[in-house]
Short mmCIF file of C-alpha atoms and ligand atoms in Angstrom, two decimals:
data_model
loop_
_atom_site.label_atom_id
_atom_site.label_comp_id
_atom_site.label_asym_id
_atom_site.label_seq_id
_atom_site.Cartn_x
_atom_site.Cartn_y
_atom_site.Cartn_z
CA UNK A 14 0.00 0.00 0.00
CA UNK A 15 2.09 2.88 -1.19
CA UNK A 16 0.96 6.04 0.45
CA UNK A 17 1.99 9.19 -1.29
CA UNK A 18 -0.13 12.33 -1.15
CA UNK A 19 -1.06 14.20 -4.33
CA UNK A 20 0.79 17.20 -2.90
CA UNK A 21 3.97 15.17 -2.56
CA UNK A 22 3.54 13.72 -6.03
CA UNK A 23 3.34 17.24 -7.46
CA UNK A 24 6.43 18.28 -5.52
CA UNK A 25 8.35 15.25 -6.80
CA UNK A 26 7.32 16.00 -10.37
CA UNK A 27 8.58 19.56 -10.08
CA UNK A 28 12.08 18.56 -8.92
CA UNK A 29 14.73 19.73 -11.38
CA UNK A 30 17.97 17.79 -11.09
CA UNK A 31 19.87 20.63 -12.74
CA UNK A 32 19.03 22.96 -9.87
CA UNK A 33 21.35 23.36 -6.90
CA UNK A 34 20.68 20.80 -4.18
CA UNK A 35 18.00 22.33 -1.90
CA UNK A 36 18.81 23.15 1.75
CA UNK A 37 15.32 22.54 3.17
CA UNK A 38 15.15 18.99 4.53
CA UNK A 39 12.04 17.84 2.68
CA UNK A 40 12.98 19.40 -0.68
CA UNK A 41 16.47 18.02 -0.32
CA UNK A 42 15.20 14.47 0.17
CA UNK A 43 12.77 14.81 -2.73
CA UNK A 44 15.71 15.93 -4.87
CA UNK A 45 17.68 12.81 -3.91
CA UNK A 46 14.68 10.55 -4.44
CA UNK A 47 14.40 11.85 -8.01
CA UNK A 48 18.16 11.56 -8.50
CA UNK A 49 18.18 7.94 -7.29
CA UNK A 50 15.15 7.23 -9.47
CA UNK A 51 17.17 8.28 -12.51
CA UNK A 52 20.20 6.26 -11.41
CA UNK A 53 18.08 3.16 -10.78
CA UNK A 54 16.31 3.51 -14.15
CA UNK A 55 19.70 3.64 -15.89
CA UNK A 56 20.97 0.61 -14.01
CA UNK A 57 17.83 -1.40 -14.79
CA UNK A 58 18.19 -0.50 -18.45
CA UNK A 59 21.85 -1.52 -18.42
CA UNK A 60 21.38 -4.92 -16.81
CA UNK A 61 17.99 -5.58 -18.38
CA UNK A 62 16.08 -6.68 -15.30
CA UNK A 63 14.15 -5.23 -12.36
CA UNK A 64 15.99 -4.42 -9.12
CA UNK A 65 14.72 -5.82 -5.83
CA UNK A 66 14.86 -4.42 -2.31
CA UNK A 67 14.38 -6.29 0.96
CA UNK A 68 13.74 -4.53 4.28
CA UNK A 69 14.08 -6.72 7.40
CA UNK A 70 12.82 -5.48 10.75
CA UNK A 71 14.38 -6.80 13.95
CA UNK A 72 12.70 -4.63 16.56
CA UNK A 73 9.45 -3.34 17.96
CA UNK A 74 6.45 -1.71 16.30
CA UNK A 75 8.30 1.57 16.02
CA UNK A 76 11.01 -0.09 14.02
CA UNK A 77 8.34 -1.77 11.92
CA UNK A 78 6.83 1.64 11.18
CA UNK A 79 10.28 3.00 10.28
CA UNK A 80 10.71 0.06 7.93
CA UNK A 81 7.53 1.05 6.10
CA UNK A 82 9.07 4.47 5.58
CA UNK A 83 12.29 2.93 4.26
CA UNK A 84 10.40 0.69 1.84
CA UNK A 85 8.28 3.66 0.76
CA UNK A 86 11.44 5.51 -0.31
CA UNK A 87 12.96 2.43 -1.97
CA UNK A 88 9.84 1.76 -4.02
CA UNK A 89 9.55 5.41 -4.97
CA UNK A 90 13.03 5.31 -6.47
CA UNK A 91 12.26 2.18 -8.45
CA UNK A 92 13.06 -0.96 -6.47
CA UNK A 93 10.55 -3.82 -6.41
CA UNK A 94 9.82 -5.12 -2.90
CA UNK A 95 10.81 -8.67 -1.96
CA UNK A 96 10.95 -10.77 1.19
CA UNK A 97 14.05 -12.58 -0.08
CA UNK A 98 17.49 -11.46 0.98
CA UNK A 99 18.81 -12.50 -2.44
CA UNK A 100 18.06 -8.94 -3.50
CA UNK A 101 19.85 -5.92 -4.95
CA UNK A 102 19.33 -3.84 -1.84
CA UNK A 103 19.04 -5.38 1.63
CA UNK A 104 18.60 -3.33 4.75
CA UNK A 105 18.45 -4.59 8.34
CA UNK A 106 16.51 -2.26 10.61
CA UNK A 107 18.09 -3.38 13.86
CA UNK A 108 17.10 -3.57 17.54
CA UNK A 109 19.38 -3.62 20.55
CA UNK A 110 16.97 -3.91 23.46
CA UNK A 111 18.43 -7.31 24.39
CA UNK A 112 21.79 -8.82 23.50
CA UNK A 113 20.22 -11.61 21.41
CA UNK A 114 18.83 -9.00 18.99
CA UNK A 115 22.44 -7.95 18.25
CA UNK A 116 23.69 -11.51 17.96
CA UNK A 117 21.04 -12.26 15.35
CA UNK A 118 22.19 -9.37 13.19
CA UNK A 119 25.86 -10.36 13.30
CA UNK A 120 24.90 -13.96 12.60
CA UNK A 121 22.99 -13.07 9.47
CA UNK A 122 25.51 -10.62 8.05
CA UNK A 123 27.83 -13.46 7.04
CA UNK A 124 25.03 -14.94 4.97
CA UNK A 125 24.41 -11.56 3.29
CA UNK A 126 28.10 -11.31 2.44
CA UNK A 127 27.90 -14.63 0.59
CA UNK A 128 24.96 -13.34 -1.46
CA UNK A 129 26.79 -10.12 -2.23
CA UNK A 130 29.78 -11.97 -3.65
CA UNK A 131 27.47 -13.30 -6.36
CA UNK A 132 25.71 -9.99 -7.13
CA UNK A 133 27.93 -7.00 -8.03
CA UNK A 134 24.94 -4.62 -7.83
CA UNK A 135 24.01 -5.55 -4.31
CA UNK A 136 23.96 -2.85 -1.63
CA UNK A 137 23.83 -3.80 2.07
CA UNK A 138 22.63 -1.25 4.61
CA UNK A 139 22.22 -1.31 8.38
CA UNK A 140 20.13 1.15 10.36
CA UNK A 141 18.08 1.37 13.53
CA UNK A 142 18.75 1.23 17.25
CA UNK A 143 21.83 -0.99 17.27
CA UNK A 144 23.65 1.50 15.04
CA UNK A 145 23.31 4.20 17.70
CA UNK A 146 25.88 2.29 19.77
CA UNK A 147 29.41 3.51 18.97
CA UNK A 148 31.09 0.13 19.58
CA UNK A 149 28.73 -1.54 17.11
CA UNK A 150 29.59 1.00 14.44
CA UNK A 151 33.30 0.45 15.13
CA UNK A 152 32.84 -3.29 14.69
CA UNK A 153 31.00 -2.80 11.41
CA UNK A 154 33.64 -0.34 10.22
CA UNK A 155 36.52 -2.69 11.01
CA UNK A 156 35.16 -6.18 10.51
CA UNK A 157 32.19 -5.89 8.14
CA UNK A 158 33.64 -3.78 5.35
CA UNK A 159 31.19 -5.23 2.84
CA UNK A 160 28.38 -3.25 4.50
CA UNK A 161 27.76 -0.23 2.25
CA UNK A 162 25.63 2.12 4.33
CA UNK A 163 25.20 2.58 8.08
CA UNK A 164 22.79 5.04 9.66
CA UNK A 165 20.80 5.29 12.89
CA UNK A 166 17.36 6.04 14.24
CA UNK A 167 17.33 9.81 13.79
CA UNK A 168 17.96 10.10 10.06
CA UNK A 169 16.07 7.28 8.35
CA UNK A 170 14.42 9.83 6.09
CA UNK A 171 17.86 10.41 4.48
CA UNK A 172 17.96 6.99 2.83
CA UNK A 173 17.88 8.30 -0.76
CA UNK A 174 20.66 10.81 -0.07
CA UNK A 175 22.84 8.11 1.54
CA UNK A 176 22.22 5.74 -1.34
CA UNK A 177 23.24 8.43 -3.78
CA UNK A 178 26.43 9.06 -1.79
CA UNK A 179 27.23 5.35 -1.90
CA UNK A 180 26.86 5.21 -5.64
CA UNK A 181 29.08 8.22 -6.10
CA UNK A 182 31.92 7.39 -3.73
CA UNK A 183 34.15 4.58 -2.62
CA UNK A 184 33.88 2.83 0.74
CA UNK A 185 31.37 2.68 3.52
CA UNK A 186 28.95 5.53 4.11
CA UNK A 187 28.41 6.00 7.85
CA UNK A 188 26.02 8.68 9.05
CA UNK A 189 24.96 8.50 12.69
CA UNK A 190 23.25 11.39 14.45
CA UNK A 191 23.28 11.88 18.21
CA UNK A 192 19.81 13.35 18.40
CA UNK A 193 16.84 14.47 16.35
CA UNK A 194 17.81 17.52 14.34
CA UNK A 195 14.81 17.54 12.07
CA UNK A 196 12.29 14.89 11.14
CA UNK A 197 10.88 14.67 7.67
CA UNK A 198 7.48 13.03 8.07
CA UNK A 199 5.99 13.63 4.64
CA UNK A 200 7.96 11.10 2.61
CA UNK A 201 6.18 8.14 0.96
CA UNK A 202 5.52 5.05 3.09
CA UNK A 203 4.76 1.51 2.02
CA UNK A 204 2.31 -0.01 4.50
CA UNK A 205 2.48 -3.71 5.21
CA UNK A 206 -1.29 -3.86 5.74
CA UNK A 207 -3.90 -1.99 3.72
CA UNK A 208 -6.39 -1.85 6.58
CA UNK A 209 -4.25 -1.00 9.61
CA UNK A 210 -1.30 1.19 10.35
CA UNK A 211 1.02 2.32 13.10
CA UNK A 212 1.18 6.07 13.70
CA UNK A 213 4.01 7.67 15.68
CA UNK A 214 2.65 10.14 18.17
CA UNK A 215 5.99 10.73 19.87
CA UNK A 216 9.61 9.75 19.60
CA UNK A 217 12.25 8.86 22.19
CA UNK A 218 11.99 8.18 25.89
CA UNK A 219 12.95 10.13 29.02
CA UNK A 220 12.23 7.46 31.62
CA UNK A 221 15.63 5.81 31.89
CA UNK A 222 14.46 2.55 33.41
CA UNK A 223 17.78 1.30 34.71
CA UNK A 224 17.92 -1.86 32.54
CA UNK A 225 16.85 -0.21 29.29
CA UNK A 226 18.89 1.08 26.39
CA UNK A 227 16.04 2.69 24.47
CA UNK A 228 16.53 6.24 25.89
CA UNK A 229 20.17 6.10 24.72
CA UNK A 230 19.41 4.95 21.19
CA UNK A 231 16.13 6.76 20.57
CA UNK A 232 16.98 10.05 22.25
CA UNK A 233 14.86 12.47 24.24
CA UNK A 234 11.10 12.32 24.28
CA UNK A 235 9.43 14.50 21.68
CA UNK A 236 5.70 14.66 20.90
CA UNK A 237 4.28 15.41 17.49
CA UNK A 238 1.68 18.16 17.38
CA UNK A 239 -1.91 16.82 17.45
CA UNK A 240 -2.91 18.48 14.15
CA UNK A 241 -0.17 16.61 12.34
CA UNK A 242 -1.20 13.28 13.88
CA UNK A 243 -4.89 13.81 13.10
CA UNK A 244 -4.04 14.84 9.55
CA UNK A 245 -1.92 11.70 9.05
CA UNK A 246 -4.72 9.47 10.36
CA UNK A 247 -7.31 11.21 8.16
CA UNK A 248 -5.13 10.49 5.15
CA UNK A 249 -4.71 6.86 6.21
CA UNK A 250 -8.47 6.46 6.63
CA UNK A 251 -9.08 7.89 3.16
CA UNK A 252 -6.64 5.28 1.96
CA UNK A 253 -8.64 2.41 3.51
CA UNK A 254 -7.20 2.13 7.02
CA UNK A 255 -9.71 1.02 9.69
CA UNK A 256 -7.41 0.54 12.67
CA UNK A 257 -4.52 2.66 13.91
CA UNK A 258 -1.94 1.83 16.54
CA UNK A 259 -0.64 4.99 18.21
CA UNK A 260 3.02 4.47 18.96
CA UNK A 261 5.28 5.86 21.67
CA UNK A 262 7.55 4.47 24.41
CA UNK A 263 5.40 6.08 27.07
CA UNK A 264 2.21 7.34 25.48
CA UNK A 265 0.89 8.64 28.82
CA UNK A 266 3.41 11.41 28.77
CA UNK A 267 2.27 12.51 25.31
CA UNK A 268 1.99 16.29 24.98
CA UNK A 269 4.67 17.31 27.46
CA UNK A 270 6.80 20.02 25.96
CA UNK A 271 4.32 21.05 23.25
CA UNK A 272 3.58 24.77 22.96
CA UNK A 273 -0.13 24.09 23.53
CA UNK A 274 -0.43 21.54 26.32
CA UNK A 275 -2.53 18.46 25.63
CA UNK A 276 -2.86 15.11 27.40
CA UNK A 277 -2.86 11.68 25.80
CA UNK A 278 -6.53 11.26 26.77
CA UNK A 279 -7.36 14.51 24.97
CA UNK A 280 -5.45 13.35 21.90
CA UNK A 281 -7.45 10.10 21.91
CA UNK A 282 -10.64 12.10 22.13
CA UNK A 283 -9.66 14.10 19.03
CA UNK A 284 -8.71 10.97 17.09
CA UNK A 285 -12.00 9.33 18.03
CA UNK A 286 -13.81 12.08 16.06
CA UNK A 287 -12.21 11.02 12.77
CA UNK A 288 -14.97 9.73 10.49
CA UNK A 289 -14.38 6.33 9.00
CA UNK A 290 -11.76 5.32 11.57
CA UNK A 291 -13.09 2.24 13.34
CA UNK A 292 -10.47 1.15 15.84
CA UNK A 293 -7.80 2.86 17.91
CA UNK A 294 -5.01 1.02 19.72
CA UNK A 295 -1.97 2.39 21.47
CA UNK A 296 1.29 1.22 22.97
CA UNK A 297 2.93 1.56 25.34
CA UNK A 298 1.38 3.21 28.39
CA UNK A 299 3.56 3.43 31.50
CA UNK A 300 1.84 2.38 34.74
CA UNK A 301 3.38 5.28 36.65
CA UNK A 302 1.22 7.83 34.88
CA UNK A 303 -1.80 6.09 33.44
CA UNK A 304 -4.45 8.63 34.42
CA UNK A 305 -8.05 8.23 35.50
CA UNK A 306 -8.86 10.62 32.66
CA UNK A 307 -7.51 8.01 30.23
CA UNK A 308 -9.49 5.19 31.85
CA UNK A 309 -12.58 7.37 31.59
CA UNK A 310 -12.05 8.23 27.91
CA UNK A 311 -11.43 4.55 27.14
CA UNK A 312 -14.49 3.30 28.96
CA UNK A 313 -16.76 5.70 27.08
CA UNK A 314 -15.17 5.25 23.69
CA UNK A 315 -16.67 3.17 20.91
CA UNK A 316 -13.44 3.09 18.94
CA UNK A 317 -10.63 2.60 21.44
CA UNK A 318 -9.92 -1.11 21.68
CA UNK A 319 -10.67 -3.10 24.77
CA UNK A 320 -7.04 -3.82 25.52
CA UNK A 321 -4.29 -2.27 27.61
CA UNK A 322 -0.70 -3.43 27.45
CA UNK A 323 0.60 -2.47 30.87
CA UNK A 324 4.25 -3.48 31.36
CA UNK A 325 4.87 -4.71 34.89
CA UNK A 326 8.60 -5.62 34.62
CA UNK A 327 8.65 -6.86 38.23
CA UNK A 328 6.25 -7.29 41.14
CA UNK A 329 8.87 -6.54 43.79
CA UNK A 330 8.93 -3.03 45.26
CA UNK A 331 12.63 -3.33 45.89
CA UNK A 332 13.39 -4.22 42.28
CA UNK A 333 10.91 -1.71 40.87
CA UNK A 334 12.84 0.96 42.73
CA UNK A 335 16.17 -0.29 41.40
CA UNK A 336 14.62 -0.44 37.95
CA UNK A 337 13.57 3.21 38.30
CA UNK A 338 9.99 2.35 37.35
CA UNK A 339 8.47 4.82 39.83
CA UNK A 340 5.55 2.66 40.99
CA UNK A 341 5.06 -0.06 43.60
CA UNK A 342 3.29 -3.40 43.47
CA UNK A 343 0.43 -1.87 45.43
CA UNK A 344 0.15 1.09 43.07
CA UNK A 345 0.17 -1.22 40.06
CA UNK A 346 -2.53 -3.53 41.45
CA UNK A 347 -4.67 -0.56 42.49
CA UNK A 348 -4.39 0.72 38.92
CA UNK A 349 -5.50 -2.66 37.58
CA UNK A 350 -8.51 -2.49 39.93
CA UNK A 351 -9.42 1.02 38.75
CA UNK A 352 -9.19 -0.11 35.13
CA UNK A 353 -11.33 -3.20 35.72
CA UNK A 354 -13.91 -1.21 37.68
CA UNK A 355 -14.63 0.89 34.58
CA UNK A 356 -13.85 -1.74 31.94
CA UNK A 357 -14.72 -5.10 33.49
CA UNK A 358 -14.12 -6.94 30.26
CA UNK A 359 -10.78 -5.34 29.36
CA UNK A 360 -7.90 -7.46 28.16
CA UNK A 361 -4.67 -6.79 30.02
CA UNK A 362 -1.27 -7.87 28.77
CA UNK A 363 2.19 -7.15 30.09
CA UNK A 364 5.99 -7.38 29.83
CA UNK A 365 8.02 -9.02 32.60
CA UNK A 366 11.78 -9.25 33.13
CA UNK A 367 13.29 -12.17 35.03
CA UNK A 368 16.77 -12.09 36.55
CA UNK A 369 17.29 -8.36 37.10
CA UNK A 370 20.49 -7.89 39.18
CA UNK A 371 19.97 -8.94 42.76
CA UNK A 372 16.59 -10.60 42.17
CA UNK A 373 15.86 -12.95 45.10
CA UNK A 374 13.35 -15.77 45.34
CA UNK A 375 11.15 -13.45 47.37
CA UNK A 376 11.30 -10.72 44.70
CA UNK A 377 10.41 -13.27 42.08
CA UNK A 378 7.45 -14.55 44.09
CA UNK A 379 6.11 -11.01 44.22
CA UNK A 380 6.14 -11.02 40.42
CA UNK A 381 4.23 -14.33 40.34
CA UNK A 382 1.76 -12.88 42.80
CA UNK A 383 1.00 -9.91 40.55
CA UNK A 384 0.58 -12.23 37.55
CA UNK A 385 -2.06 -14.18 39.48
CA UNK A 386 -3.84 -11.07 40.72
CA UNK A 387 -3.74 -8.97 37.54
CA UNK A 388 -4.97 -11.94 35.42
CA UNK A 389 -3.24 -11.11 32.17
CA UNK A 390 -4.57 -12.43 28.87
CA UNK A 391 -0.95 -12.86 27.87
CA UNK A 392 2.51 -11.71 28.88
CA UNK A 393 5.81 -11.22 27.10
CA UNK A 394 8.48 -12.62 29.37
CA UNK A 395 12.15 -11.71 29.00
CA UNK A 396 15.36 -12.83 30.59
CA UNK A 397 17.27 -9.77 31.79
CA UNK A 398 19.97 -8.78 29.35
CA UNK A 399 22.84 -6.55 30.43
CA UNK A 400 23.07 -3.48 28.19
CA UNK A 401 26.32 -1.54 28.23
CA UNK A 402 25.85 2.07 29.26
CA UNK A 403 22.72 1.52 31.33
CA UNK A 404 22.72 1.99 35.11
CA UNK A 405 21.85 -1.67 35.78
CA UNK A 406 24.87 -2.86 33.80
CA UNK A 407 27.07 -1.69 36.68
CA UNK A 408 24.97 -3.28 39.41
CA UNK A 409 26.58 -6.10 41.28
CA UNK A 410 24.86 -9.35 41.99
CA UNK A 411 24.00 -10.47 38.48
CA UNK A 412 21.80 -13.53 39.02
CA UNK A 413 23.14 -17.01 38.27
CA UNK A 414 22.07 -18.21 34.82
CA UNK A 415 20.62 -21.52 36.01
CA UNK A 416 18.50 -19.76 38.63
CA UNK A 417 17.20 -17.33 36.02
CA UNK A 418 16.28 -20.16 33.64
CA UNK A 419 14.43 -22.00 36.37
CA UNK A 420 12.49 -18.86 37.35
CA UNK A 421 11.77 -18.06 33.75
CA UNK A 422 10.16 -21.48 33.27
CA UNK A 423 8.12 -21.10 36.43
CA UNK A 424 6.95 -17.69 35.29
CA UNK A 425 5.89 -19.09 31.93
CA UNK A 426 3.92 -21.84 33.64
CA UNK A 427 2.11 -19.35 35.86
CA UNK A 428 1.41 -16.97 32.96
CA UNK A 429 0.01 -19.83 30.89
CA UNK A 430 -2.18 -21.13 33.71
CA UNK A 431 -3.60 -17.68 34.41
CA UNK A 432 -4.15 -16.71 30.82
CA UNK A 433 -5.69 -20.04 29.77
CA UNK A 434 -8.26 -19.64 32.52
CA UNK A 435 -9.11 -16.01 31.87
CA UNK A 436 -9.03 -16.01 28.10
CA UNK A 437 -11.95 -18.45 27.88
CA UNK A 438 -14.27 -15.79 29.29
CA UNK A 439 -15.43 -14.77 25.80
CA UNK A 440 -16.49 -18.30 24.77
CA UNK A 441 -19.99 -18.30 23.26
CA UNK A 442 -20.11 -14.52 22.77
CA UNK A 443 -20.35 -12.74 19.42
CA UNK A 444 -17.55 -10.24 18.85
CA UNK A 445 -16.34 -7.98 16.08
CA UNK A 446 -13.20 -9.20 14.32
CA UNK A 447 -11.08 -7.28 11.84
CA UNK A 448 -10.05 -9.87 9.27
CA UNK A 449 -6.29 -9.67 8.74
CA UNK A 450 -5.29 -12.64 6.59
CA UNK A 451 -6.05 -16.03 5.15
CA UNK A 452 -4.94 -18.62 7.71
CA UNK A 453 -1.37 -19.81 7.16
CA UNK A 454 -2.15 -23.50 7.71
CA UNK A 455 -5.64 -23.85 6.26
CA UNK A 456 -6.78 -21.64 3.38
CA UNK A 457 -10.47 -22.27 4.04
CA UNK A 458 -10.04 -20.17 7.19
CA UNK A 459 -9.33 -16.51 7.80
CA UNK A 460 -7.77 -14.90 10.88
CA UNK A 461 -9.39 -11.93 12.55
CA UNK A 462 -8.35 -9.76 15.49
CA UNK A 463 -10.80 -8.97 18.27
CA UNK A 464 -10.70 -5.59 19.96
CA UNK A 465 -9.13 -7.41 22.93
CA UNK A 466 -6.23 -8.18 20.56
CA UNK A 467 -7.00 -11.93 20.71
CA UNK A 468 -7.08 -13.79 17.39
CA UNK A 469 -9.98 -15.85 16.05
CA UNK A 470 -9.92 -18.25 13.11
CA UNK A 471 -13.09 -18.93 11.15
CA UNK A 472 -14.31 -20.04 7.75
CA UNK A 473 -14.01 -17.40 5.04
CA UNK A 474 -12.04 -16.23 2.01
CA UNK A 475 -9.55 -13.55 1.07
CA UNK A 476 -12.41 -11.19 0.09
CA UNK A 477 -13.01 -10.62 3.81
CA UNK A 478 -9.53 -9.21 4.46
CA UNK A 479 -9.81 -5.70 5.85
CA UNK A 480 -13.48 -6.09 6.83
CA UNK A 481 -14.87 -6.00 10.35
CA UNK A 482 -17.32 -8.89 10.77
CA UNK A 483 -19.33 -10.48 13.59
CA UNK A 484 -17.95 -13.80 14.75
CA UNK A 485 -19.24 -16.20 17.38
CA UNK A 486 -16.38 -17.50 19.50
CA UNK A 487 -17.08 -21.24 19.65
CA UNK A 488 -14.02 -22.65 21.30
CA UNK A 489 -10.98 -21.27 23.08
CA UNK A 490 -7.72 -22.99 22.16
CA UNK A 491 -5.35 -21.51 24.67
CA UNK A 492 -4.26 -18.20 23.16
CA UNK A 493 -6.79 -17.99 20.32
CA UNK A 494 -10.36 -18.92 19.39
CA UNK A 495 -12.06 -20.96 16.69
CA UNK A 496 -15.27 -19.24 15.61
CA UNK A 497 -18.12 -18.96 13.13
CA UNK A 498 -19.16 -15.90 11.21
CA UNK A 499 -22.72 -14.85 12.06
N1 SAH B 22 8.53 1.49 26.51
C1 SAH B 22 8.02 0.25 26.83
C2 SAH B 22 8.79 -0.95 26.35
C3 SAH B 22 10.06 -0.84 25.62
S1 SAH B 22 11.09 -2.23 25.42
C4 SAH B 22 7.82 0.17 28.31
O1 SAH B 22 8.20 1.02 29.05
O2 SAH B 22 7.28 -0.80 28.76
C5 SAH B 22 10.02 -3.61 25.50
C6 SAH B 22 10.27 -4.50 26.65
O3 SAH B 22 11.56 -5.06 26.59
C7 SAH B 22 10.22 -3.84 28.01
O4 SAH B 22 8.93 -3.68 28.49
C8 SAH B 22 11.02 -4.78 28.87
O5 SAH B 22 10.21 -5.76 29.45
C9 SAH B 22 11.95 -5.44 27.88
N2 SAH B 22 13.33 -5.02 28.11
C10 SAH B 22 13.86 -3.79 27.99
N3 SAH B 22 15.18 -3.79 28.30
C11 SAH B 22 15.48 -5.06 28.64
C12 SAH B 22 16.68 -5.71 29.09
N4 SAH B 22 17.81 -5.05 29.25
N5 SAH B 22 16.63 -7.05 29.33
C13 SAH B 22 15.47 -7.73 29.17
N6 SAH B 22 14.33 -7.18 28.78
C14 SAH B 22 14.32 -5.86 28.51
FE1 SF4 B 23 12.77 1.61 28.24
FE2 SF4 B 23 11.52 2.39 30.40
FE3 SF4 B 23 11.59 3.98 28.27
FE4 SF4 B 23 10.13 1.77 28.24
S1 SF4 B 23 9.80 3.54 29.56
S2 SF4 B 23 11.51 2.51 26.64
S3 SF4 B 23 11.34 0.37 29.44
S4 SF4 B 23 13.32 3.38 29.52
FE1 F3S B 24 14.42 -2.42 19.88
FE2 F3S B 24 14.76 0.08 19.29
FE3 F3S B 24 12.34 -0.86 19.55
S1 F3S B 24 15.98 -1.07 20.71
S2 F3S B 24 12.58 -2.46 21.04
S3 F3S B 24 13.77 -1.47 18.03
S4 F3S B 24 13.01 1.18 20.08
#
């Protein structure tokens, strides 16, 4: 789903490559998009075949949204999209939240190198959060010389300019910014789904949870102005989007620092007014400042989905303090109660870290206790990963690996027990499902998403994709339902 406004199209058509390169960020990027388009057309003509580009996302939904922007630019300049890494342009949009995300990237680079040896036109690029770490860039510079372009999280909009530099110079192009200087939002994007889209409402994070590297690689928190967000969603809706996911590392602090103050709840209220938009999701809210105003807006809304992802991280007050989360177990559980009082049917999900430095059996049992009391529909569970540069990396008392593994398995068991019991609560009810795809394993079935974010599989064909239909939930199968369209 290539999204390019008519205004942008006109601007692109009026670019004159004989002019001096514009200074203004947007015009400058449009200039380079047109320049690359010409270069790609010439190359295609010369080798007599199309050129393919593959964008691989390693991280969270924000990275996925950035990848749509990267693919939007690549398609605008003339590459055909492909899932295969045997392509003419391959970019890894990396994540560094846990060490294993980094290991995966290094592991796969060797494979890319082998492909490149067979294709003289191949360009390999790396971008995203991992590239904001200086030691990673040094490693790429010294040991992965076959990588052509390296850039970070703050300048993804410069892709065409960097590609042009690569074509017109020798050696690696490395361009890492330390912070947001300017953001060009208006460039074309290529959405993965026609009917749903992520929308950034803010960038960066100021919370500095002691284990987390995100504030270091994504920079300071910065909200987009509401008019811009509403305008983007209106355009998406015109283009067929029914569901948006508002994205930010801590959406509750949306609006801080804007010239005209606005809360996240007020932003939701504005977005709710957009005609034709059917569903609103958001992630991630931080428990420390999830307001009663937000609970109120959600409970009255007909569009905001019946789901809150509320990362717990730990149930131990002692660890929560060391993690710099700024809430206690009691505060968290009271918040869950307030949410359930207004939205009895809400689906709660969470993130939990096991093995934070100094975690004792008692701390861990507090976490299990919250899992049982909060009754999550599902939980993402992570083994603590030491991230260089964070406060926790210097904490003593890193927990023994075997102990962490054992706790991790116990946590999974508890999460599964709790969620299998609670998730069945919708059995027999009729719910609205947004049909997302034909089922991977059985093409007589389609897969739809309930507002609670739970999936349901039922009989139907590809013509239903993108539609919201009523489905009776016949049987719960653990994390998903089998249903019948009614
Ligand atoms: N902004 C969101 C989440 C960002 S990262 C929030 O505040 O919840 C997504 C999840 O990764 C976090 O919720 C946390 O559970 C996990 N995570 C972050 N850093 C980690 C680390 N060093 N080790 C293990 N898990 C981590
Ligand atoms: Fe990381 Fe905490 Fe920011 Fe989430 S709120 S991105 S966990 S620092
Ligand atoms: Fe990973 Fe960056 Fe997201 S570190 S979790 S891709 S913000």
